[in-house]
Coordinates of C-alpha atoms and ligand atoms in Angstrom, one line a residue:
M1 CA 13.2 34.0 18.4
P2 CA 13.3 30.3 17.6
V3 CA 10.9 27.5 18.3
I4 CA 12.8 24.3 18.6
A5 CA 11.3 20.8 18.4
V6 CA 13.3 18.2 20.3
I7 CA 12.6 14.8 18.6
G8 CA 13.5 11.3 19.5
A9 CA 15.3 10.0 16.4
Q10 CA 15.5 6.2 17.2
W11 CA 13.2 3.9 19.2
G12 CA 12.7 6.3 22.2
D13 CA 14.9 6.6 25.3
E14 CA 17.5 8.7 23.4
G15 CA 17.9 11.1 26.4
K16 CA 15.4 13.8 25.3
G17 CA 14.7 14.6 29.0
K18 CA 18.3 15.7 29.6
I19 CA 18.4 17.7 26.4
V20 CA 15.1 19.5 27.2
D21 CA 16.2 20.1 30.8
L22 CA 19.4 21.7 29.5
L23 CA 17.7 23.8 26.8
A24 CA 14.9 24.8 29.1
E25 CA 17.3 27.0 30.9
E26 CA 17.3 29.2 27.9
A27 CA 13.6 28.6 26.9
E28 CA 10.6 30.4 28.2
V29 CA 8.0 27.9 27.2
V30 CA 8.2 24.1 27.0
I31 CA 5.4 22.1 25.4
R32 CA 5.1 18.3 25.6
F33 CA 3.2 17.3 22.5
S34 CA 2.7 13.5 22.2
G35 CA 2.4 10.2 24.0
G36 CA 1.4 9.8 27.6
D37 CA 2.8 8.3 30.7
N38 CA 4.4 5.5 28.6
A39 CA 7.2 8.0 28.3
G40 CA 9.8 8.3 31.0
H41 CA 12.2 11.2 30.8
T42 CA 15.1 11.0 33.3
V43 CA 16.5 14.3 34.4
V44 CA 19.4 14.9 36.8
N45 CA 19.8 18.4 38.1
R46 CA 20.3 20.4 41.2
Y47 CA 17.0 19.1 42.6
G48 CA 18.2 15.5 42.3
E49 CA 17.2 12.7 39.9
F50 CA 13.6 12.7 38.5
K51 CA 11.8 10.3 36.2
L52 CA 9.1 12.4 34.5
H53 CA 6.2 10.7 32.7
L54 CA 3.9 13.6 31.9
V55 CA 5.2 16.9 33.2
P56 CA 7.5 18.6 30.7
A57 CA 11.2 18.5 31.6
G58 CA 11.2 22.3 31.6
I59 CA 9.5 22.4 35.0
F60 CA 12.9 22.8 36.8
S61 CA 13.6 26.1 35.2
P62 CA 12.0 28.7 37.5
L63 CA 10.9 31.1 34.8
T64 CA 9.7 28.5 32.2
T65 CA 6.1 28.0 31.4
C66 CA 5.3 24.3 30.9
I67 CA 2.4 23.1 28.8
I68 CA 1.0 19.5 28.4
G69 CA -0.4 19.9 24.9
N70 CA -3.5 18.5 23.3
G71 CA -1.5 15.7 21.6
V72 CA -0.8 14.0 25.0
V73 CA -3.1 11.5 26.7
I74 CA -3.2 12.1 30.4
N75 CA -3.7 9.6 33.2
P76 CA -4.9 12.0 35.8
K77 CA -3.8 9.8 38.7
V78 CA -0.3 9.6 37.4
L79 CA -0.1 13.3 36.7
L80 CA -1.4 14.3 40.1
E81 CA 1.2 12.0 41.8
E82 CA 3.9 13.4 39.6
I83 CA 2.9 17.0 40.6
D84 CA 2.8 16.0 44.3
Q85 CA 6.3 14.4 44.1
L86 CA 7.7 17.4 42.4
N87 CA 6.2 19.8 45.0
Q88 CA 7.5 17.6 47.8
R89 CA 11.0 17.9 46.4
G90 CA 10.8 21.7 46.2
V91 CA 9.9 22.1 42.5
D92 CA 7.3 24.7 41.8
T93 CA 4.5 23.6 39.5
S94 CA 2.5 26.8 39.4
R95 CA 3.7 27.4 35.8
L96 CA 2.3 24.1 34.6
F97 CA -0.8 24.2 32.2
I98 CA -2.7 21.4 30.6
S99 CA -4.6 21.7 27.3
D100 CA -8.3 21.3 27.7
R101 CA -8.2 19.3 24.5
A102 CA -5.9 16.6 25.8
H103 CA -7.6 13.2 26.1
L104 CA -7.8 11.3 29.4
V105 CA -6.6 7.8 30.0
M106 CA -9.5 6.0 31.6
P107 CA -9.5 2.8 33.8
Y108 CA -10.9 0.8 30.9
H109 CA -7.9 1.8 28.7
L110 CA -5.5 0.3 31.2
L111 CA -7.6 -2.9 31.4
L112 CA -7.9 -3.2 27.6
D113 CA -4.2 -2.5 27.0
G114 CA -3.4 -5.6 29.1
L115 CA -6.2 -7.8 27.7
E116 CA -5.4 -6.9 24.1
E117 CA -1.7 -7.6 24.7
E118 CA -2.5 -11.0 26.1
A119 CA -4.8 -11.8 23.2
R120 CA -1.9 -11.1 20.8
G121 CA 0.0 -13.9 22.4
G122 CA 3.4 -14.4 20.7
K123 CA 2.8 -11.4 18.6
A124 CA 2.4 -9.0 21.5
I125 CA 3.7 -5.5 20.9
G126 CA 5.3 -5.3 24.4
T127 CA 3.4 -2.1 25.2
T128 CA 4.0 -0.3 28.5
R129 CA 0.4 -1.3 29.5
K130 CA -0.3 2.2 30.5
G131 CA -3.5 2.3 28.4
I132 CA -2.0 4.6 25.8
G133 CA -2.9 2.7 22.6
P134 CA -6.6 2.3 23.7
A135 CA -6.8 6.0 24.7
F136 CA -5.5 7.2 21.3
A137 CA -7.8 4.7 19.5
D138 CA -10.8 6.2 21.4
K139 CA -9.6 9.7 20.5
T140 CA -9.8 8.8 16.8
A141 CA -13.0 6.8 17.2
R142 CA -14.6 9.8 18.8
L143 CA -15.1 7.9 22.0
G144 CA -12.6 9.9 24.1
I145 CA -13.1 12.0 27.2
R146 CA -11.0 15.2 27.4
T147 CA -9.5 17.1 30.3
G148 CA -11.9 20.0 29.4
D149 CA -14.8 17.6 30.1
L150 CA -13.7 17.3 33.7
L151 CA -14.6 21.0 34.2
D152 CA -18.4 20.3 33.5
R153 CA -19.8 17.4 35.6
E154 CA -22.9 17.1 33.5
V155 CA -20.9 16.7 30.3
L156 CA -18.6 14.2 32.0
R157 CA -21.5 12.1 33.3
E158 CA -23.2 12.1 29.9
R159 CA -20.0 11.1 28.0
L160 CA -19.0 8.5 30.6
H161 CA -22.5 6.9 30.6
F162 CA -22.4 6.4 26.9
I163 CA -18.8 5.3 26.5
L164 CA -18.6 3.1 29.6
S165 CA -21.7 1.1 28.8
Y166 CA -20.0 0.3 25.4
K167 CA -16.6 -0.4 27.0
N168 CA -18.2 -2.7 29.6
T169 CA -19.8 -4.7 26.8
I170 CA -16.3 -5.3 25.3
L171 CA -14.8 -6.0 28.7
T172 CA -17.4 -8.6 29.7
K173 CA -18.5 -10.1 26.3
V174 CA -15.2 -10.1 24.4
Y175 CA -12.8 -10.7 27.3
G176 CA -15.0 -12.2 30.0
A177 CA -13.7 -9.5 32.4
D178 CA -15.6 -7.7 35.2
P179 CA -17.5 -4.5 34.2
L180 CA -16.5 -1.2 35.7
S181 CA -18.9 0.8 37.9
E182 CA -20.0 4.0 36.3
D183 CA -20.6 5.7 39.7
E184 CA -17.1 4.8 40.9
V185 CA -15.3 6.0 37.8
Y186 CA -17.4 9.2 37.7
A187 CA -16.7 10.0 41.4
Q188 CA -13.0 9.3 40.9
Y189 CA -12.8 11.5 37.8
C190 CA -14.8 14.3 39.5
Q191 CA -12.1 14.3 42.2
Y192 CA -9.3 14.4 39.6
G193 CA -11.2 17.2 37.9
E194 CA -11.3 19.3 41.0
K195 CA -7.6 18.8 41.6
L196 CA -6.6 19.4 38.0
S197 CA -8.9 22.4 37.2
P198 CA -6.4 25.1 38.1
Y199 CA -4.0 23.7 35.4
I200 CA -6.5 23.2 32.6
R201 CA -6.6 25.9 29.9
E202 CA -7.3 26.6 26.3
T203 CA -3.5 26.6 25.6
T204 CA -3.3 27.6 21.9
A205 CA -4.0 31.2 22.9
M206 CA -1.2 31.1 25.4
I207 CA 1.2 29.7 22.8
E208 CA 0.1 32.4 20.2
E209 CA 0.9 35.1 22.8
A210 CA 4.3 33.5 23.5
L211 CA 5.0 33.5 19.8
E212 CA 3.9 37.1 19.4
Q213 CA 6.2 38.1 22.3
K214 CA 9.0 36.2 20.5
K215 CA 9.6 33.9 23.4
R216 CA 11.9 30.9 23.0
I217 CA 9.7 27.8 22.8
L218 CA 10.7 24.1 23.0
L219 CA 8.5 21.4 21.7
E220 CA 9.3 18.3 23.8
G221 CA 8.9 15.0 22.0
A222 CA 8.2 11.6 23.6
Q223 CA 9.1 8.2 22.3
G224 CA 11.0 8.0 19.0
T225 CA 10.6 8.3 15.3
L226 CA 10.8 4.5 14.7
L227 CA 7.8 4.1 17.0
D228 CA 5.7 6.4 14.9
P229 CA 2.5 4.7 13.8
D230 CA 3.0 5.8 10.2
F231 CA 6.8 5.6 9.7
G232 CA 7.9 3.3 12.5
T233 CA 8.1 -0.5 12.5
Y234 CA 4.3 -1.0 12.3
P235 CA 2.6 -2.7 14.1
Y236 CA 5.4 -2.6 16.7
T237 CA 4.9 1.1 17.3
T238 CA 3.2 3.5 19.8
S239 CA 0.0 5.2 18.9
S240 CA 0.7 9.0 18.6
S241 CA 3.3 10.7 16.4
P242 CA 6.7 11.4 17.9
L243 CA 7.8 13.2 14.7
A244 CA 8.5 16.8 14.0
G245 CA 5.3 16.9 12.0
G246 CA 3.4 15.6 15.1
S247 CA 4.9 18.4 17.2
C248 CA 2.8 21.1 15.6
L249 CA -0.3 19.0 15.8
G250 CA 0.2 18.0 19.4
A251 CA 1.2 21.4 20.6
G252 CA -1.2 23.6 18.6
L253 CA 0.9 25.8 16.4
G254 CA 1.5 25.9 12.6
P255 CA 4.5 24.3 10.9
T256 CA 5.8 27.7 9.7
K257 CA 6.4 28.6 13.4
V258 CA 9.0 25.9 14.0
D259 CA 12.6 27.2 13.3
Q260 CA 14.8 24.2 14.3
I261 CA 14.3 20.5 14.5
L262 CA 16.8 18.9 16.8
G263 CA 17.0 15.1 16.4
V264 CA 18.2 13.3 19.5
F265 CA 20.2 10.1 18.8
K266 CA 22.0 7.8 21.2
A267 CA 25.6 7.0 20.2
Y268 CA 24.3 3.4 19.8
C269 CA 20.8 2.0 19.6
T270 CA 18.3 0.7 22.1
R271 CA 14.7 -0.6 21.8
V272 CA 12.3 -1.8 24.5
G273 CA 9.4 -4.0 23.6
G274 CA 8.8 -6.2 20.5
G275 CA 9.6 -5.6 16.9
P276 CA 12.6 -5.7 14.6
M277 CA 15.9 -4.1 15.5
P278 CA 18.6 -5.1 12.9
T279 CA 21.7 -4.1 15.0
E280 CA 20.6 -5.7 18.2
L281 CA 23.5 -7.4 20.0
K282 CA 22.6 -10.5 21.9
D283 CA 26.1 -11.0 23.1
E284 CA 28.6 -9.8 25.6
I285 CA 28.9 -6.3 24.0
G286 CA 25.1 -5.9 24.2
N287 CA 25.2 -6.9 27.9
L288 CA 28.1 -4.6 28.5
I289 CA 26.3 -1.6 27.0
R290 CA 23.1 -2.4 29.0
E291 CA 25.0 -2.7 32.3
R292 CA 27.3 0.2 31.7
A293 CA 24.5 2.5 30.6
H294 CA 21.9 1.0 32.9
E295 CA 19.6 0.4 29.9
F296 CA 16.4 -0.5 31.7
G297 CA 13.1 1.1 30.9
T298 CA 12.3 4.2 32.9
T299 CA 8.6 3.4 32.9
T300 CA 8.5 -0.4 33.1
G301 CA 12.0 -1.4 34.3
R302 CA 12.3 -3.8 31.4
P303 CA 15.8 -4.5 30.1
R304 CA 16.4 -2.5 26.8
R305 CA 17.6 -4.3 23.8
C306 CA 21.0 -2.8 22.9
G307 CA 22.9 -2.6 19.6
W308 CA 25.2 -0.7 17.3
F309 CA 24.3 2.7 15.8
D310 CA 22.0 2.0 12.8
A311 CA 22.7 4.7 10.2
V312 CA 20.1 3.3 7.7
A313 CA 17.4 4.0 10.3
A314 CA 19.0 7.2 11.3
K315 CA 19.1 8.6 7.7
F316 CA 15.4 7.7 7.4
S317 CA 14.7 9.5 10.6
T318 CA 16.4 12.6 9.3
R319 CA 14.4 12.4 6.1
I320 CA 11.0 12.2 7.6
N321 CA 11.7 14.7 10.4
G322 CA 13.8 17.2 8.4
F323 CA 16.3 17.5 11.3
T324 CA 18.3 20.8 11.2
Q325 CA 20.6 19.7 14.0
A326 CA 21.4 16.6 16.0
A327 CA 22.3 15.8 19.6
I328 CA 24.3 12.6 20.3
T329 CA 23.8 11.3 23.8
R330 CA 25.6 8.7 25.9
L331 CA 28.9 8.8 24.0
D332 CA 30.7 7.9 27.2
V333 CA 29.0 4.5 27.2
L334 CA 31.3 3.5 24.4
D335 CA 34.4 4.6 26.2
T336 CA 35.8 1.2 26.9
L337 CA 35.2 -0.6 23.6
P338 CA 38.2 -1.3 21.4
T339 CA 36.2 -1.2 18.2
L340 CA 32.9 0.3 17.2
K341 CA 30.5 -0.6 14.5
I342 CA 28.1 1.5 12.5
C343 CA 25.4 -0.2 10.4
V344 CA 25.7 1.5 6.9
S345 CA 23.3 -0.8 4.9
Y346 CA 21.3 -4.0 5.2
K347 CA 21.7 -7.3 3.5
L348 CA 18.3 -8.6 2.4
G349 CA 18.8 -12.0 0.9
E350 CA 21.5 -11.5 -1.8
E351 CA 20.7 -7.8 -2.1
V352 CA 22.3 -4.9 -0.2
I353 CA 19.8 -2.1 0.5
S354 CA 20.3 1.3 1.9
Q355 CA 16.7 2.3 2.4
F356 CA 14.8 1.6 5.6
P357 CA 12.0 -0.8 4.7
S358 CA 8.4 0.1 5.4
S359 CA 7.5 -3.4 6.4
A360 CA 8.4 -4.8 9.8
A361 CA 8.4 -8.3 8.3
V362 CA 11.1 -7.2 5.8
L363 CA 13.1 -5.4 8.4
E364 CA 13.1 -8.5 10.5
Q365 CA 15.0 -10.3 7.7
C366 CA 17.6 -7.6 7.2
Q367 CA 21.1 -8.3 8.3
P368 CA 23.3 -5.3 9.2
V369 CA 26.3 -4.5 7.1
Y370 CA 28.9 -2.8 9.3
E371 CA 31.7 -0.4 9.0
E372 CA 34.3 -0.6 11.8
L373 CA 35.9 2.3 13.5
P374 CA 38.6 2.3 16.2
G375 CA 37.4 2.9 19.8
W376 CA 39.1 5.6 22.0
Q377 CA 39.3 3.5 25.2
A378 CA 39.6 6.6 27.4
P379 CA 37.1 8.3 29.7
T380 CA 35.1 11.1 28.2
S381 CA 32.5 11.9 30.8
H382 CA 34.5 14.8 32.2
I383 CA 35.1 16.5 28.8
Q384 CA 33.2 19.8 28.1
N385 CA 35.0 20.9 24.9
Y386 CA 34.8 19.1 21.6
E387 CA 38.4 19.6 20.8
Q388 CA 39.4 17.7 24.0
L389 CA 37.6 14.5 22.9
P390 CA 40.0 11.7 21.9
P391 CA 40.6 11.8 18.1
Q392 CA 38.8 8.4 17.6
A393 CA 35.7 9.8 19.4
R394 CA 35.8 12.8 17.0
Q395 CA 36.2 10.5 14.1
Y396 CA 33.2 8.5 15.2
L397 CA 31.1 11.6 15.6
S398 CA 32.2 13.0 12.3
R399 CA 31.2 9.7 10.6
L400 CA 27.8 9.8 12.3
E401 CA 27.3 13.4 11.2
E402 CA 28.2 12.4 7.6
L403 CA 25.8 9.4 7.6
I404 CA 22.8 11.2 9.2
S405 CA 23.4 14.3 7.0
C406 CA 22.9 16.7 9.8
P407 CA 25.2 18.8 11.9
I408 CA 25.8 17.7 15.5
S409 CA 25.2 20.5 18.0
I410 CA 25.2 18.8 21.3
I411 CA 27.1 15.7 22.6
S412 CA 26.1 14.3 26.0
V413 CA 28.8 12.4 28.0
G414 CA 26.8 11.8 31.2
M415 CA 23.6 12.2 33.0
R416 CA 24.3 15.6 34.6
R417 CA 23.7 18.9 32.9
E418 CA 27.3 19.9 33.0
Q419 CA 28.3 16.6 31.3
T420 CA 27.5 18.2 27.9
I421 CA 29.6 19.4 25.0
R422 CA 28.0 22.2 23.1
K423 CA 29.5 22.1 19.6
R424 CA 27.2 24.8 18.1
P425 CA 24.7 27.2 19.6
I426 CA 21.1 26.0 19.5
F427 CA 19.1 29.2 20.4
Ligands
LIG1 P1 2.8 1.8 24.1 O1 3.2 3.2 23.7 O2 2.7 1.6 25.6 O3 1.5 1.4 23.5 O4 3.9 0.8 23.6 C1 4.1 0.5 22.3 C2 5.6 0.3 22.0 O5 6.3 1.6 22.2 C3 6.3 -0.7 22.9 O6 7.3 -1.3 22.2 C4 6.9 0.2 24.0 O7 8.0 -0.5 24.6 C5 7.3 1.4 23.2 N1 7.4 2.6 24.0 C6 6.4 3.4 24.4 N2 6.8 4.4 25.1 C7 8.2 4.3 25.0 C8 9.2 5.2 25.6 O8 9.0 6.2 26.2 N3 10.5 4.8 25.3 C9 10.8 3.6 24.6 N4 9.8 2.8 24.1 C10 8.5 3.2 24.3

C-alpha cells in the first residue's frame, strides 16, 4: 500500500490543505513533516472552513491517525489553541500525536524573528514572524528544546537555564531589548507540557507499525519547493525543507518507503514575502487574480504576489522532488481571462535560459519569455469530469503536463472537496 508525499511545488499556498483533506479520506495515517505555524492550510469540508497551522489536514477523517513529525517546530500555545478550536467545532483530536523529537518555538524565537527582520531593513525576508527561522537555527546549533523535554521538568529547567541566559544576552546586548524571565517561561512551558503530554510519543515506532500493516500513509508538506533553504530563492526562503527529500527526514521513515510524490501546483503562481518572482504581475490581471482567488496569506493576511504559471521554476521543482504525479489547483480562477500566459524560459540580458538559476540575484534580473494560450471564458467550478472541461482548459492543462514532465492526477476547481476532478487514481 502506498506512501504518498504531498509536496508544495511553487512558493507555498498551492492548496496542499485541500488535497491532503481529500486524500485523507482514503488514508489511514497523515504525517506533517516540516515547517511550523508559518504554514496555513485552508480546508473546507462538512465541519466548515478551517485554517490549520500545525495540525495535519487529515484530522477531519474520523479513522485517520495524524502525526506532527519530528521535522516540525511547534509553538505549543498555537497548537493548544488549534486543538481547542477543533474540539469546539466538533472535530475529534484523540488520534493526534506529536513526535517527542519535534522542536519547540520559544518566546525568544518570536522576539528574535521580529528583531532580525527589522535589522535587515530593506533586505527583509518578509518572514511570517512566527519564530520559525530562529527555532530551526537553534535546532541546528544544538540550542533547541524539544517536545520530549516538556515531559521531564528537570531536563526542561536545565536546558532552559543554559539557553535562556545565552538568548537574553543577545536580546539585551545586541538588540537592546528586555530580557525574558526564566521563571515565567519555565512555568508557562510546564503548563504547556501538562496539556500536551497525552499527545507526545516516540512516533517512528508508530509509523513503522503502520508500514508493516500496509496502511495508506500521507506525508503532508508545508510551504513550497522554491522556499527550500537549499534549492529555493536563498536567502528569501524558509528554514526547513519542504521537498520530497525532506519528507522522509521530517516524518521519520526511509526514502525507499515512499511510493508516490505528488507535486501540488497552482494553475498560476503566487508568492508572499520578499524575493524574486519572474512572472509577477503588477497590473490589472495580477489584481484580478488576487481578488478573484482571495490571495491573501492564511497566516499573516498579507496580499500575495500573483503571476502567470512559471514552467521554468516548475520543471526545476519536478527535477529536485522527483514528482510522480501532479495536482493543479485553482484552475477556476482563470475562468474569465481571454488569454493565458505560461513562462517557458527566461531572458537574462541577451541570453535566453531555460534553467532555474541558483542565485536569487540572477533570478531577479530574469525576464519571463511567455507562450500564449487561449482562455476558455466559461465557468469550471461545477465540473467534476475532465472530459467536461472546455477544450481550451484541457489544452492549458495538457501544455502544463508537458512542460512539467509529470502526469496530472487531480485538478481542483474550487475550495470544496467535491470541486475536484480526479483524472487518475492516486492510491
Ligand atoms: P518564515 O518561514 O516565517 O521564516 O518566512 C520565510 C519566507 O517563507 C517568507 O517569504 C514567508 O512569506 C514564506 N512562507 C513561510 N511560510 C509560508 C507558507 O506557508 N506559505 C507561503 N509562504 C510562506
